[in-house]
XYZ file of C-alpha atoms in Angstrom:
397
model
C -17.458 -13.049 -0.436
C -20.363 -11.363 1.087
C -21.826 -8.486 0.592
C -20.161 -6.351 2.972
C -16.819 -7.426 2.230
C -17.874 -6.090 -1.534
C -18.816 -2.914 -0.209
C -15.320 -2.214 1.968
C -13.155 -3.483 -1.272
C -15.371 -0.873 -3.296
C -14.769 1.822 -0.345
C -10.791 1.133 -0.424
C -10.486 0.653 -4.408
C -12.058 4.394 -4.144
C -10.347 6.307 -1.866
C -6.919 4.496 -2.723
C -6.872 5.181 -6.288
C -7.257 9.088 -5.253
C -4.176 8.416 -4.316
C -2.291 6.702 -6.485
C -3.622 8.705 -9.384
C -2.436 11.535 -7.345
C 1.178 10.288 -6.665
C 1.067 9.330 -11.161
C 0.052 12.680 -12.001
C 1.781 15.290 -9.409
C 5.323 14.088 -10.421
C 4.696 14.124 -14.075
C 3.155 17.745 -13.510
C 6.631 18.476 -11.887
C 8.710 16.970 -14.603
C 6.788 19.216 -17.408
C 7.319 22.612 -15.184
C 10.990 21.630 -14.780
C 11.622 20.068 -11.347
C 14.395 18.064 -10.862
C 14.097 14.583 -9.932
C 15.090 15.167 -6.456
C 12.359 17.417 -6.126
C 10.296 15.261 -7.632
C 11.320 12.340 -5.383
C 10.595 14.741 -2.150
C 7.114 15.288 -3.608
C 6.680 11.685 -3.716
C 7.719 11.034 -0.207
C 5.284 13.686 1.105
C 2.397 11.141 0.042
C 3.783 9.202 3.319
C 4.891 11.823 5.152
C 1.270 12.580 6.970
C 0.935 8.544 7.423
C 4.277 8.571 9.591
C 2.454 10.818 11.832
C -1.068 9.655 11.911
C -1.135 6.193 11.746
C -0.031 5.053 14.889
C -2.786 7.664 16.464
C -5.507 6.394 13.125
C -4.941 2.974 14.775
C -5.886 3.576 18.286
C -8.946 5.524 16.812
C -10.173 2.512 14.695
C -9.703 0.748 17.878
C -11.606 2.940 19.878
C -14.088 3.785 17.305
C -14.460 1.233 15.063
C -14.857 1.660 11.280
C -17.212 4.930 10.096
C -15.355 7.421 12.329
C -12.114 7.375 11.059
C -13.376 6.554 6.949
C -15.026 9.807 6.793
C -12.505 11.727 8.081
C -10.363 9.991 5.551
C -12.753 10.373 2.689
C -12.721 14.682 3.241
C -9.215 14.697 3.732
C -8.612 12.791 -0.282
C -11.365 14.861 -1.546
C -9.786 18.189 -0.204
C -6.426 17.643 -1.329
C -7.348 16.093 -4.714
C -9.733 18.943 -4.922
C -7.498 21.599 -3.905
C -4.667 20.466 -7.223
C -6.995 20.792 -9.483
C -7.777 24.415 -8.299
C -4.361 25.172 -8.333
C -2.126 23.077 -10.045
C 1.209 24.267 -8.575
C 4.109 22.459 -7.120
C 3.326 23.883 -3.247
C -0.270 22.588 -3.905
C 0.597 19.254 -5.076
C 2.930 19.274 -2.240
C -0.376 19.534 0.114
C -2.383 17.474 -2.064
C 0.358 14.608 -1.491
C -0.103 15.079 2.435
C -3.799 15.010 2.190
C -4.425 12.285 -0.046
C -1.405 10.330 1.383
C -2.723 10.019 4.935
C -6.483 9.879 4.321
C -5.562 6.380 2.294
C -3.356 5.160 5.054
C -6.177 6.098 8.026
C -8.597 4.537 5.738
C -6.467 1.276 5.138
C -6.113 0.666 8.868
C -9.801 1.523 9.710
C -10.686 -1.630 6.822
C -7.697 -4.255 7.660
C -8.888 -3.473 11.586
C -12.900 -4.533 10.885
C -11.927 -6.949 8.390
C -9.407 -8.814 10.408
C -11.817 -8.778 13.361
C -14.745 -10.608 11.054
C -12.375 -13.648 10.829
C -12.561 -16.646 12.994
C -9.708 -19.117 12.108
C -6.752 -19.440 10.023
C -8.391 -20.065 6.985
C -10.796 -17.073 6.490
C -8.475 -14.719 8.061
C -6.155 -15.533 4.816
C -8.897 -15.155 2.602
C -10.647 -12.312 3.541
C -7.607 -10.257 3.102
C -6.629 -12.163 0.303
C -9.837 -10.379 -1.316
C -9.546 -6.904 0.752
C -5.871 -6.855 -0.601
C -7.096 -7.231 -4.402
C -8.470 -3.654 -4.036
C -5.502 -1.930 -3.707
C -4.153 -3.833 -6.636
C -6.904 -2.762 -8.669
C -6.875 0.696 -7.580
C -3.221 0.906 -8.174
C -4.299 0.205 -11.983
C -7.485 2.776 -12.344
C -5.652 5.812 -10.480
C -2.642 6.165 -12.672
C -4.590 4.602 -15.732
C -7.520 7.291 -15.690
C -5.205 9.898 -14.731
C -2.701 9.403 -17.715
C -5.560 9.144 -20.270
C -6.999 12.267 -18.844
C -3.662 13.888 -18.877
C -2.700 13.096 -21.948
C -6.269 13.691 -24.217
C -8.624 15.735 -21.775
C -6.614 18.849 -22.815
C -6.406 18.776 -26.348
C -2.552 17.411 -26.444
C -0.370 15.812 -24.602
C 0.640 17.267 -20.735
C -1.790 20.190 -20.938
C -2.791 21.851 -18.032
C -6.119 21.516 -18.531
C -5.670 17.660 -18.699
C -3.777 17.758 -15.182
C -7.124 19.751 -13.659
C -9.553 17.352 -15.217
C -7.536 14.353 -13.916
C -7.338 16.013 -10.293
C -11.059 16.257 -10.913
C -11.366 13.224 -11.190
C -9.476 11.986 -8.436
C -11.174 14.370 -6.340
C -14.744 12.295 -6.538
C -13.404 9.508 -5.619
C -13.588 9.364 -2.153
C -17.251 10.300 -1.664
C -17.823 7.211 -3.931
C -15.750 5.115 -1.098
C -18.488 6.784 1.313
C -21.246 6.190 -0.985
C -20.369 2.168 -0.395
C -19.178 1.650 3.156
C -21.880 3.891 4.712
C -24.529 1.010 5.383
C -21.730 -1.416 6.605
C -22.553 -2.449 10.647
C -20.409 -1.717 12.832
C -18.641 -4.545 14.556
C -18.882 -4.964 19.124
C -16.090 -2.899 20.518
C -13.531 -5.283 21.968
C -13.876 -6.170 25.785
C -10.492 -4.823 27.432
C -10.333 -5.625 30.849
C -10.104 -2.756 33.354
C -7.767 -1.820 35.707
C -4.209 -2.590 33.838
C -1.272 -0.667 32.886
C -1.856 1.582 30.176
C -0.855 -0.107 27.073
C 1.962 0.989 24.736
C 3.385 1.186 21.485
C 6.439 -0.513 23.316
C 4.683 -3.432 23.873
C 4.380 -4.625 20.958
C 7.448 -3.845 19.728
C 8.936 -5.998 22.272
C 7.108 -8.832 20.557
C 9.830 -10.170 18.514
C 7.909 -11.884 15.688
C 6.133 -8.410 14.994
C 10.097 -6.492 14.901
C 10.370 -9.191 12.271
C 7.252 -8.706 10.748
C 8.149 -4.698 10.773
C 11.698 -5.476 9.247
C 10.341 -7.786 6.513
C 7.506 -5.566 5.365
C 10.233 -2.831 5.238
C 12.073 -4.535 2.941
C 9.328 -5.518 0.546
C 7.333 -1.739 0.949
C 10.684 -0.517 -0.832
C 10.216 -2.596 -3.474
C 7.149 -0.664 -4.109
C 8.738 2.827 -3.661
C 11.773 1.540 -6.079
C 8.971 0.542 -8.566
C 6.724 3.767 -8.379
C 9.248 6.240 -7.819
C 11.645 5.416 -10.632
C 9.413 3.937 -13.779
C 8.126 7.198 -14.361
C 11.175 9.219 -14.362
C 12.402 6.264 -16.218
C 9.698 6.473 -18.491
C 10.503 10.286 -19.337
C 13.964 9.347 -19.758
C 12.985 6.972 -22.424
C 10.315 9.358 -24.180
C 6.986 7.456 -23.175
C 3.863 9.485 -22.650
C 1.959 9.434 -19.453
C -0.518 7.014 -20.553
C 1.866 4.795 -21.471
C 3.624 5.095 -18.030
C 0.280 4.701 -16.226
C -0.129 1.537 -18.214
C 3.560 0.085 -17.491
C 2.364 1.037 -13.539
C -0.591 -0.553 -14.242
C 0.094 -3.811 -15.652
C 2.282 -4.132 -12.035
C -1.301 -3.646 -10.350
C -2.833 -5.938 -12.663
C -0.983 -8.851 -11.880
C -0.940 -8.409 -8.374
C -4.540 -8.248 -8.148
C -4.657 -11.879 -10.273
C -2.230 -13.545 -8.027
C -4.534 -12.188 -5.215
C -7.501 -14.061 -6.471
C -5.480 -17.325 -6.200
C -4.166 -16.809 -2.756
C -6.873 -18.672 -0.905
C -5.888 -21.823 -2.725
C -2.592 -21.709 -2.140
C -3.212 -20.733 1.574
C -4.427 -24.586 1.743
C -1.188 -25.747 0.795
C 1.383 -23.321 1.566
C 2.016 -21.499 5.238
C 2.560 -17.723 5.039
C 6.146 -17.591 5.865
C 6.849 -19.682 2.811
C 4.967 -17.554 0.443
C 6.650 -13.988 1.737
C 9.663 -15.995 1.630
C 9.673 -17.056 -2.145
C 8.394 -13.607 -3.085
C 11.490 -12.171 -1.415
C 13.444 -14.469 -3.496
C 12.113 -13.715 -6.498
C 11.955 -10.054 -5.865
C 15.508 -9.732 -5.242
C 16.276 -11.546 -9.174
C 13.912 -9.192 -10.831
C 14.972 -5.952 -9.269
C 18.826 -7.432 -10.720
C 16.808 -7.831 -13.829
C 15.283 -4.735 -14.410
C 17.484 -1.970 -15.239
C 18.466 -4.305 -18.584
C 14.744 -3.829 -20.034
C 14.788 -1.006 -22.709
C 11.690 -0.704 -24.507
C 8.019 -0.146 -22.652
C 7.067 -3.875 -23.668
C 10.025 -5.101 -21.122
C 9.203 -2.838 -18.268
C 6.042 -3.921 -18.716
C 6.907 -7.329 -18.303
C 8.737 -6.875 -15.351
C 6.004 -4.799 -14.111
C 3.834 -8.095 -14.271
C 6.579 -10.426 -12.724
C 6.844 -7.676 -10.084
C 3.456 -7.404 -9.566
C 3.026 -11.236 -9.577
C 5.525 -11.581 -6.917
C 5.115 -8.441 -4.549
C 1.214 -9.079 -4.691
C 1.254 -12.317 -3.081
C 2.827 -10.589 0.290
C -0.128 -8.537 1.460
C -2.272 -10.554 2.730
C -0.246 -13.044 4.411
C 1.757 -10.149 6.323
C -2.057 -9.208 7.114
C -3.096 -12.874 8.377
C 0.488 -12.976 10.373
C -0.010 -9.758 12.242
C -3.458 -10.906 13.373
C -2.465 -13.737 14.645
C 0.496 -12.322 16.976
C -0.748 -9.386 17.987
C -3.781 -9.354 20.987
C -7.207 -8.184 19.270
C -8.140 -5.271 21.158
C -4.626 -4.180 19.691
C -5.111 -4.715 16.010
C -5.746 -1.428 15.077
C -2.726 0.073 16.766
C -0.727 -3.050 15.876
C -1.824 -2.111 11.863
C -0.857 1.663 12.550
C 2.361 0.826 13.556
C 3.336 -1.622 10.595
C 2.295 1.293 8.588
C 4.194 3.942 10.350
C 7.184 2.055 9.834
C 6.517 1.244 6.264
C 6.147 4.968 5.495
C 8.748 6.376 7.270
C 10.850 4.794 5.261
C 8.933 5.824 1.995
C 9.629 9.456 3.402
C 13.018 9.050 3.419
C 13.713 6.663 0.494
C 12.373 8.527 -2.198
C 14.449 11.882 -1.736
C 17.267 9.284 -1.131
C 16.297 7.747 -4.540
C 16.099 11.332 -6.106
C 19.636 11.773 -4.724
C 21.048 8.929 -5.971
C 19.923 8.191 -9.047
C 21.008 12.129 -10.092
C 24.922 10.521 -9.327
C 24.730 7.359 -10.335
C 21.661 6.808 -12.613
C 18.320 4.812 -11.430
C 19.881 1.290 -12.660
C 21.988 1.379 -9.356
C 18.718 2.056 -7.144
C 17.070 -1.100 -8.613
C 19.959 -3.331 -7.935
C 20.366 -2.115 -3.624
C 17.174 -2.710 -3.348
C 17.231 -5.788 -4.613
C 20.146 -6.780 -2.718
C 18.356 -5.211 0.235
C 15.547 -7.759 0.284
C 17.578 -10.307 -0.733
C 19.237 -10.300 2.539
C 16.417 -10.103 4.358
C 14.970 -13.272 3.108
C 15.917 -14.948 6.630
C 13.230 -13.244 8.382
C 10.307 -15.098 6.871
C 11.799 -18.350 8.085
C 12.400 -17.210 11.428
C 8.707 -15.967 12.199
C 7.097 -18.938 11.065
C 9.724 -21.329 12.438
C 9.857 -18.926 15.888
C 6.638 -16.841 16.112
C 3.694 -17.977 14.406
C 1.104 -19.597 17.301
C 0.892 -23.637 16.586
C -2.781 -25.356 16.156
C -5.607 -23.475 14.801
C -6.420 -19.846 15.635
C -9.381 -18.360 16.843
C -10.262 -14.847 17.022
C -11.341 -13.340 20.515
């Protein structure tokens, strides 16, 4: 790893546990002033709400503009809305906060995967380099809710105080000028060479490339894994009587071991094509979700947690290495802002449907559709890399 790639995973490990610490903290906030859960689940889908709308345009900007542009936008946008819920801590705020923090991370994200993707040169770095970039979400996902629920829970005095909500907001709120504090001496890479005088390109174009529908549909399927996960462990959590640092721990641990399964994805790169890898995790995914409504106490959510996290972390960055190798380079950006358009559309919608849901029939029954969900999907692995992935040894252009 060089020393830029250090500086970008320090950037996004900043800026994304804003987030993350934002999306722990706002619903637990909720819960104590007496939301429902389908409120709560709405506030949780506002955290993708902005990304549904921005990334598609965030992607053509990275494309156009390469990395700094769109960061620093990004990095006012977290520090605003984590800034602004500390100020005032109440639920229309948070409901801001969510949007703010929410699509800063995403416009951020795409900016990274874009110059990351676009510093590879063959197969074999292109899986590695996001192999690394991918372990800072994982880590982030650990030190926002982590910080956040110790803060919570002791910066106040006692347990759920509002004064340990504002320091933890705080908090959360320097964390993106940190991620500028690292990526500002990063170089900028060469614009890509388009050549002049074609048709204007569109978003329809690539979704007429089937292996990136598939790609789309897949990543679906495994991004509600994640929504299941974060959405419902807390309110699970408060079901069961567990403080918030014990919740950020259980959310945690997931992070944890996704970020240690990360560090061994370049070696099993050299042995194992990316289809086959998204494909077992679907598998396994699909047993564990059956698996985890039965776990009573915080030690067995927390060992599903790790399972989870073992499986679901291993996905990132071979989705990452697949999409660059379909989609044309002068179209990675907008190629990444669509994937996560899609992706967060659906955690819009899923999270008020979980809300909905699990008020009727109780959260057990969301773990097991979802894990039915992606179960059936497992097909679509096999079919891009049997289909859609390019044969011999990619180069970058």
């Amino acid at each position: 790893m060089n020393a830029a790639l250090l500086r970008l995973i320090l950037a996004q490990i900043c800026i994304h546990a804003c987030m993350t610490g934002m999306r722990m903290a706002t619903p637990l906030l909720a819960l104590n002033e007496g939301y429902s859960a389908a409120a709560v689940g709405m506030l949780l889908a506002l955290f993708a709400l902005t990304q549904v709308f921005l990334s598609l345009p965030a992607g053509r900007y990275a494309d156009r503009h390469g990395l700094k542009k769109p960061l620093l936008l990004s990095v006012c946008a977290a520090a605003l809305g984590a800034g602004l819920a500390a100020a005032f801590p109440i639920f229309p705020v948070l409901c801001l906060g969510a949007l703010l923090t929410g699509g800063a991370s995403g416009a951020a994200l795409i900016a990274l995967q874009r110059h990351v993707g676009r510093s590879a040169h063959d197969k074999q770095e292109l899986r590695k380099v996001f192999s690394w970039l991918a372990i800072g979400p994982a880590i982030s996902n650990f030190i926002g809710p982590f910080v956040a629920g110790l803060l919570i829970d002791y910066a106040g005095g006692q347990e759920a105080s509002l004064t340990g909500f504002r320091a933890a907001f705080t908090l959360l709120a320097l964390l993106p000028l940190a991620a500028w504090f690292w990526a500002r001496t990063v170089k900028e890479l060469p614009p890509v060479e388009v050549a002049a005088g074609g048709p204007k390109a569109t978003a329809w174009d690539l979704l007429q490339n089937q292996g990136f529908r598939r790609l789309l549909l897949l990543n679906w399927a495994l991004s509600s894994c994640w929504d299941v996960h974060t959405f419902v462990v807390p309110i699970l959590g408060h079901e069961r009587g567990l403080s918030a640092s014990v919740i950020g721990t259980i959310l945690g641990a997931f992070a944890i071991a996704a970020a240690l399964i990360r560090l061994l994805i370049p070696l099993l790169s050299r042995h194992l094509s990316e289809w086959v890898v998204v494909l077992g995790a679907m598998l396994s995914s699909c047993v564990l979700f059956m698996l985890y409504p039965l776990m009573q106490g915080a030690w067995a959510m927390g060992l599903c947690s790790v399972l989870l996290g073992v499986v679901l972390g291993s996905v990132q960055p071979m989705v990452m290495s697949m999409i660059h190798q379909i989609t044309p380079p002068e179209r990675h950006g907008e190629a990444l802002g669509l994937r996560m358009m899609a992706i967060n559309g659906s955690s819009v919608i899923m999270p008020i449907l979980f809300g909905s849901v699990g008020a009727v029939v109780g959260v057990a029954a969301l773990f097991w559709a979802v894990g039915a969900m992606v179960g059936l999907s497992s097909r679509l692995p096999w079919l891009i890399g049997r289909e859609d992935m390019p044969a011999g040894e990619w180069k970058q252009h």
